[in-house]
Amino acid sequence: MDVLELEWNHRKIQTTFIALGIDADVIRYQKGQQRGFLGYLASSLRTVLWSKNGYDLNCYVDGKKFHFPNCVNFTLGKIPYYGFAMRSLLGRVVPDDGKVYATAVINTHAHLLNKAVRLWGLLLALTNTDKPPLLSLRGKEIILASKRPFPLQAGGEFLGHATSLKVRVVRKQQVLVI
């Protein structure tokens, strides 16, 4: 399986799963709380009540620029599931093809609806349905930038806030230890 390198705020880590936006806030609000599915639901409720709901992102996939003026959530990785059998990445994810896979949730309507759009995006991803508000991307390197800091998590750990990040494949894991 490919291992990703996440670079942000002059720091680097290796991981297989990254999320920014609302999904990262779920991890942030879970800190110090009950773990497991009930803790996830409780932190999801706190996220709905307290988190910011959209980011103006510039995205570069292998040098090709995209602009997402109302991005609710952005997930990058090599593992197509969040956990609890909930899908995070769309389509077939090839674990060792040297590419970073991503799914963005982009709202084309009012910011007020962003959290409802995220819920709709979760339902679409759960059924692996590739249609708006979801946008599926993949490339050897993905760079994201925003003027406003966004929450960031990797591998289930909240990393803080960043205004830019770079993700690329750096190595292949020969043995998976769980």
PDB file of C-alpha atoms in Angstrom:
ATOM      1  CA  MET A   1       0.000   0.000   0.000  1.00  0.00           C
ATOM      2  CA  ASP A   2       1.203   3.517  -0.817  1.00  0.00           C
ATOM      3  CA  VAL A   3       1.987   5.792   2.114  1.00  0.00           C
ATOM      4  CA  LEU A   4       1.264   9.516   1.788  1.00  0.00           C
ATOM      5  CA  GLU A   5       3.360  12.400   3.005  1.00  0.00           C
ATOM      6  CA  LEU A   6       1.405  15.359   4.337  1.00  0.00           C
ATOM      7  CA  GLU A   7       3.296  18.641   4.530  1.00  0.00           C
ATOM      8  CA  TRP A   8       1.725  21.641   6.327  1.00  0.00           C
ATOM      9  CA  ASN A   9       2.899  24.487   8.592  1.00  0.00           C
ATOM     10  CA  HIS A  10       6.569  23.446   8.119  1.00  0.00           C
ATOM     11  CA  ARG A  11       5.757  19.959   9.428  1.00  0.00           C
ATOM     12  CA  LYS A  12       5.608  16.571   7.722  1.00  0.00           C
ATOM     13  CA  ILE A  13       4.014  13.266   8.627  1.00  0.00           C
ATOM     14  CA  GLN A  14       3.287  10.027   6.815  1.00  0.00           C
ATOM     15  CA  THR A  15      -0.244   8.672   6.792  1.00  0.00           C
ATOM     16  CA  THR A  16      -2.859   6.985   4.605  1.00  0.00           C
ATOM     17  CA  PHE A  17      -5.819   9.262   5.363  1.00  0.00           C
ATOM     18  CA  ILE A  18      -6.298  13.052   5.610  1.00  0.00           C
ATOM     19  CA  ALA A  19      -9.397  15.226   5.992  1.00  0.00           C
ATOM     20  CA  LEU A  20      -9.921  18.947   6.252  1.00  0.00           C
ATOM     21  CA  GLY A  21     -13.012  21.014   6.882  1.00  0.00           C
ATOM     22  CA  ILE A  22     -16.025  19.697   8.753  1.00  0.00           C
ATOM     23  CA  ASP A  23     -14.684  16.129   9.076  1.00  0.00           C
ATOM     24  CA  ALA A  24     -11.509  17.393  10.767  1.00  0.00           C
ATOM     25  CA  ASP A  25     -13.652  19.357  13.202  1.00  0.00           C
ATOM     26  CA  VAL A  26     -15.423  16.133  14.193  1.00  0.00           C
ATOM     27  CA  ILE A  27     -12.039  14.804  15.371  1.00  0.00           C
ATOM     28  CA  ARG A  28     -11.187  18.131  17.035  1.00  0.00           C
ATOM     29  CA  TYR A  29     -14.431  18.165  19.037  1.00  0.00           C
ATOM     30  CA  GLN A  30     -13.982  14.499  20.004  1.00  0.00           C
ATOM     31  CA  LYS A  31     -10.722  15.267  21.810  1.00  0.00           C
ATOM     32  CA  GLY A  32     -10.982  14.143  25.434  1.00  0.00           C
ATOM     33  CA  GLN A  33     -14.481  12.765  24.868  1.00  0.00           C
ATOM     34  CA  GLN A  34     -15.850   9.237  24.708  1.00  0.00           C
ATOM     35  CA  ARG A  35     -14.347   7.156  21.878  1.00  0.00           C
ATOM     36  CA  GLY A  36     -16.244   4.787  19.622  1.00  0.00           C
ATOM     37  CA  PHE A  37     -19.411   5.319  17.649  1.00  0.00           C
ATOM     38  CA  LEU A  38     -21.319   7.192  20.383  1.00  0.00           C
ATOM     39  CA  GLY A  39     -18.386   9.567  20.870  1.00  0.00           C
ATOM     40  CA  TYR A  40     -18.273  10.084  17.106  1.00  0.00           C
ATOM     41  CA  LEU A  41     -21.985  10.967  17.056  1.00  0.00           C
ATOM     42  CA  ALA A  42     -21.601  13.380  19.991  1.00  0.00           C
ATOM     43  CA  SER A  43     -18.644  15.153  18.369  1.00  0.00           C
ATOM     44  CA  SER A  44     -20.567  15.272  15.079  1.00  0.00           C
ATOM     45  CA  LEU A  45     -23.369  17.127  16.869  1.00  0.00           C
ATOM     46  CA  ARG A  46     -20.855  19.576  18.385  1.00  0.00           C
ATOM     47  CA  THR A  47     -19.416  20.078  14.883  1.00  0.00           C
ATOM     48  CA  VAL A  48     -22.842  20.877  13.452  1.00  0.00           C
ATOM     49  CA  LEU A  49     -23.371  23.454  16.167  1.00  0.00           C
ATOM     50  CA  TRP A  50     -19.935  25.075  16.392  1.00  0.00           C
ATOM     51  CA  SER A  51     -17.778  24.539  13.300  1.00  0.00           C
ATOM     52  CA  LYS A  52     -17.233  26.887  10.378  1.00  0.00           C
ATOM     53  CA  ASN A  53     -18.969  25.542   7.356  1.00  0.00           C
ATOM     54  CA  GLY A  54     -17.018  26.369   4.219  1.00  0.00           C
ATOM     55  CA  TYR A  55     -13.624  27.258   2.823  1.00  0.00           C
ATOM     56  CA  ASP A  56     -12.448  29.030  -0.321  1.00  0.00           C
ATOM     57  CA  LEU A  57      -9.831  26.580  -1.609  1.00  0.00           C
ATOM     58  CA  ASN A  58      -7.400  26.632  -4.473  1.00  0.00           C
ATOM     59  CA  CYS A  59      -6.496  23.077  -5.434  1.00  0.00           C
ATOM     60  CA  TYR A  60      -3.633  21.948  -7.654  1.00  0.00           C
ATOM     61  CA  VAL A  61      -3.668  18.359  -8.907  1.00  0.00           C
ATOM     62  CA  ASP A  62      -0.399  17.598 -10.705  1.00  0.00           C
ATOM     63  CA  GLY A  63      -0.129  21.310 -11.508  1.00  0.00           C
ATOM     64  CA  LYS A  64      -3.682  21.696 -12.855  1.00  0.00           C
ATOM     65  CA  LYS A  65      -5.543  24.408 -10.919  1.00  0.00           C
ATOM     66  CA  PHE A  66      -9.080  24.125  -9.559  1.00  0.00           C
ATOM     67  CA  HIS A  67     -10.928  26.733  -7.518  1.00  0.00           C
ATOM     68  CA  PHE A  68     -13.545  25.664  -4.982  1.00  0.00           C
ATOM     69  CA  PRO A  69     -15.180  28.825  -3.552  1.00  0.00           C
ATOM     70  CA  ASN A  70     -17.438  26.954  -1.116  1.00  0.00           C
ATOM     71  CA  CYS A  71     -15.711  23.688  -0.169  1.00  0.00           C
ATOM     72  CA  VAL A  72     -17.305  22.092   2.859  1.00  0.00           C
ATOM     73  CA  ASN A  73     -14.953  19.140   3.230  1.00  0.00           C
ATOM     74  CA  PHE A  74     -11.938  17.646   1.473  1.00  0.00           C
ATOM     75  CA  THR A  75     -10.731  14.078   2.019  1.00  0.00           C
ATOM     76  CA  LEU A  76      -7.447  12.657   0.693  1.00  0.00           C
ATOM     77  CA  GLY A  77      -6.088   9.166   1.092  1.00  0.00           C
ATOM     78  CA  LYS A  78      -5.421   5.616   0.069  1.00  0.00           C
ATOM     79  CA  ILE A  79      -8.073   4.047   2.303  1.00  0.00           C
ATOM     80  CA  PRO A  80     -11.624   4.518   0.980  1.00  0.00           C
ATOM     81  CA  TYR A  81     -13.339   4.366   4.400  1.00  0.00           C
ATOM     82  CA  TYR A  82     -13.607   6.629   7.462  1.00  0.00           C
ATOM     83  CA  GLY A  83     -14.463   3.744   9.729  1.00  0.00           C
ATOM     84  CA  PHE A  84     -17.837   2.438  10.904  1.00  0.00           C
ATOM     85  CA  ALA A  85     -18.249   1.179   7.263  1.00  0.00           C
ATOM     86  CA  MET A  86     -18.663   4.782   6.038  1.00  0.00           C
ATOM     87  CA  ARG A  87     -17.108   5.432   2.654  1.00  0.00           C
ATOM     88  CA  SER A  88     -14.856   8.503   2.247  1.00  0.00           C
ATOM     89  CA  LEU A  89     -13.374   8.196  -1.255  1.00  0.00           C
ATOM     90  CA  LEU A  90     -15.334   7.433  -4.392  1.00  0.00           C
ATOM     91  CA  GLY A  91     -14.749   4.747  -6.988  1.00  0.00           C
ATOM     92  CA  ARG A  92     -12.092   2.067  -6.900  1.00  0.00           C
ATOM     93  CA  VAL A  93      -9.041   3.101  -4.894  1.00  0.00           C
ATOM     94  CA  VAL A  94      -5.939   1.255  -6.093  1.00  0.00           C
ATOM     95  CA  PRO A  95      -3.721   0.889  -3.015  1.00  0.00           C
ATOM     96  CA  ASP A  96      -0.353   0.853  -4.800  1.00  0.00           C
ATOM     97  CA  ASP A  97      -0.645   2.970  -7.971  1.00  0.00           C
ATOM     98  CA  GLY A  98       1.414   5.948  -6.747  1.00  0.00           C
ATOM     99  CA  LYS A  99      -1.565   8.323  -6.730  1.00  0.00           C
ATOM    100  CA  VAL A 100      -3.340  10.349  -4.078  1.00  0.00           C
ATOM    101  CA  TYR A 101      -7.136   9.987  -4.169  1.00  0.00           C
ATOM    102  CA  ALA A 102      -9.424  12.785  -3.045  1.00  0.00           C
ATOM    103  CA  THR A 103     -13.100  13.602  -2.661  1.00  0.00           C
ATOM    104  CA  ALA A 104     -14.239  17.195  -2.229  1.00  0.00           C
ATOM    105  CA  VAL A 105     -17.675  18.269  -1.052  1.00  0.00           C
ATOM    106  CA  ILE A 106     -18.473  21.495  -2.900  1.00  0.00           C
ATOM    107  CA  ASN A 107     -21.661  23.452  -2.341  1.00  0.00           C
ATOM    108  CA  THR A 108     -22.849  25.581  -5.252  1.00  0.00           C
ATOM    109  CA  HIS A 109     -25.585  27.180  -3.148  1.00  0.00           C
ATOM    110  CA  ALA A 110     -25.699  29.371  -0.022  1.00  0.00           C
ATOM    111  CA  HIS A 111     -23.182  28.831   2.806  1.00  0.00           C
ATOM    112  CA  LEU A 112     -26.136  28.394   5.140  1.00  0.00           C
ATOM    113  CA  LEU A 113     -26.805  24.975   3.581  1.00  0.00           C
ATOM    114  CA  ASN A 114     -23.210  23.670   3.845  1.00  0.00           C
ATOM    115  CA  LYS A 115     -23.752  21.348   6.798  1.00  0.00           C
ATOM    116  CA  ALA A 116     -26.831  19.835   5.158  1.00  0.00           C
ATOM    117  CA  VAL A 117     -24.821  19.446   1.946  1.00  0.00           C
ATOM    118  CA  ARG A 118     -22.127  17.594   3.948  1.00  0.00           C
ATOM    119  CA  LEU A 119     -24.760  15.188   5.241  1.00  0.00           C
ATOM    120  CA  TRP A 120     -26.018  14.645   1.682  1.00  0.00           C
ATOM    121  CA  GLY A 121     -22.397  14.085   0.589  1.00  0.00           C
ATOM    122  CA  LEU A 122     -21.975  11.435   3.297  1.00  0.00           C
ATOM    123  CA  LEU A 123     -25.058   9.595   2.020  1.00  0.00           C
ATOM    124  CA  LEU A 124     -23.817   9.769  -1.586  1.00  0.00           C
ATOM    125  CA  ALA A 125     -20.350   8.541  -0.587  1.00  0.00           C
ATOM    126  CA  LEU A 126     -21.879   5.725   1.460  1.00  0.00           C
ATOM    127  CA  THR A 127     -23.498   4.426  -1.738  1.00  0.00           C
ATOM    128  CA  ASN A 128     -20.357   5.235  -3.803  1.00  0.00           C
ATOM    129  CA  THR A 129     -22.366   7.620  -6.013  1.00  0.00           C
ATOM    130  CA  ASP A 130     -20.117  10.043  -7.890  1.00  0.00           C
ATOM    131  CA  LYS A 131     -22.331  13.105  -8.409  1.00  0.00           C
ATOM    132  CA  PRO A 132     -22.565  16.679  -7.061  1.00  0.00           C
ATOM    133  CA  PRO A 133     -21.884  17.926  -4.446  1.00  0.00           C
ATOM    134  CA  LEU A 134     -19.050  15.347  -4.524  1.00  0.00           C
ATOM    135  CA  LEU A 135     -16.047  15.775  -6.800  1.00  0.00           C
ATOM    136  CA  SER A 136     -13.555  12.963  -7.151  1.00  0.00           C
ATOM    137  CA  LEU A 137      -9.890  13.796  -7.890  1.00  0.00           C
ATOM    138  CA  ARG A 138      -6.614  11.887  -8.118  1.00  0.00           C
ATOM    139  CA  GLY A 139      -3.030  12.664  -8.952  1.00  0.00           C
ATOM    140  CA  LYS A 140       0.580  12.173  -7.945  1.00  0.00           C
ATOM    141  CA  GLU A 141       0.565  15.402  -5.923  1.00  0.00           C
ATOM    142  CA  ILE A 142      -2.305  17.470  -4.530  1.00  0.00           C
ATOM    143  CA  ILE A 143      -1.764  20.952  -3.079  1.00  0.00           C
ATOM    144  CA  LEU A 144      -4.477  22.927  -1.282  1.00  0.00           C
ATOM    145  CA  ALA A 145      -4.352  26.596  -0.268  1.00  0.00           C
ATOM    146  CA  SER A 146      -6.771  28.968   1.424  1.00  0.00           C
ATOM    147  CA  LYS A 147      -6.610  32.485   2.847  1.00  0.00           C
ATOM    148  CA  ARG A 148      -8.658  31.355   5.855  1.00  0.00           C
ATOM    149  CA  PRO A 149      -7.189  28.559   8.028  1.00  0.00           C
ATOM    150  CA  PHE A 150      -8.950  25.218   7.807  1.00  0.00           C
ATOM    151  CA  PRO A 151      -9.006  22.401  10.395  1.00  0.00           C
ATOM    152  CA  LEU A 152      -6.851  19.408   9.494  1.00  0.00           C
ATOM    153  CA  GLN A 153      -6.706  15.803  10.672  1.00  0.00           C
ATOM    154  CA  ALA A 154      -4.702  12.780   9.573  1.00  0.00           C
ATOM    155  CA  GLY A 155      -5.231   9.184  10.585  1.00  0.00           C
ATOM    156  CA  GLY A 156      -7.808  10.161  13.203  1.00  0.00           C
ATOM    157  CA  GLU A 157      -5.575  12.732  14.910  1.00  0.00           C
ATOM    158  CA  PHE A 158      -6.402  16.442  14.877  1.00  0.00           C
ATOM    159  CA  LEU A 159      -3.314  18.341  13.626  1.00  0.00           C
ATOM    160  CA  GLY A 160      -4.509  21.928  14.050  1.00  0.00           C
ATOM    161  CA  HIS A 161      -5.262  24.554  11.421  1.00  0.00           C
ATOM    162  CA  ALA A 162      -3.412  25.339   8.202  1.00  0.00           C
ATOM    163  CA  THR A 163      -3.707  27.627   5.196  1.00  0.00           C
ATOM    164  CA  SER A 164      -1.941  25.226   2.827  1.00  0.00           C
ATOM    165  CA  LEU A 165      -0.906  21.611   2.517  1.00  0.00           C
ATOM    166  CA  LYS A 166       0.810  19.292   0.080  1.00  0.00           C
ATOM    167  CA  VAL A 167       0.137  15.555  -0.213  1.00  0.00           C
ATOM    168  CA  ARG A 168       2.083  13.035  -2.270  1.00  0.00           C
ATOM    169  CA  VAL A 169       3.002   9.348  -2.223  1.00  0.00           C
ATOM    170  CA  VAL A 170       6.444   8.798  -0.668  1.00  0.00           C
ATOM    171  CA  ARG A 171       6.768   5.044  -0.202  1.00  0.00           C
ATOM    172  CA  LYS A 172       5.047   1.706  -0.284  1.00  0.00           C
ATOM    173  CA  GLN A 173       4.248  -0.117   2.925  1.00  0.00           C
ATOM    174  CA  GLN A 174       5.274  -3.746   2.441  1.00  0.00           C
ATOM    175  CA  VAL A 175       3.562  -5.159   5.546  1.00  0.00           C
ATOM    176  CA  LEU A 176       0.394  -3.744   7.066  1.00  0.00           C
ATOM    177  CA  VAL A 177       0.346  -3.971  10.854  1.00  0.00           C
ATOM    178  CA  ILE A 178      -3.006  -3.438  12.547  1.00  0.00           C
TER     179      ILE A 178
END
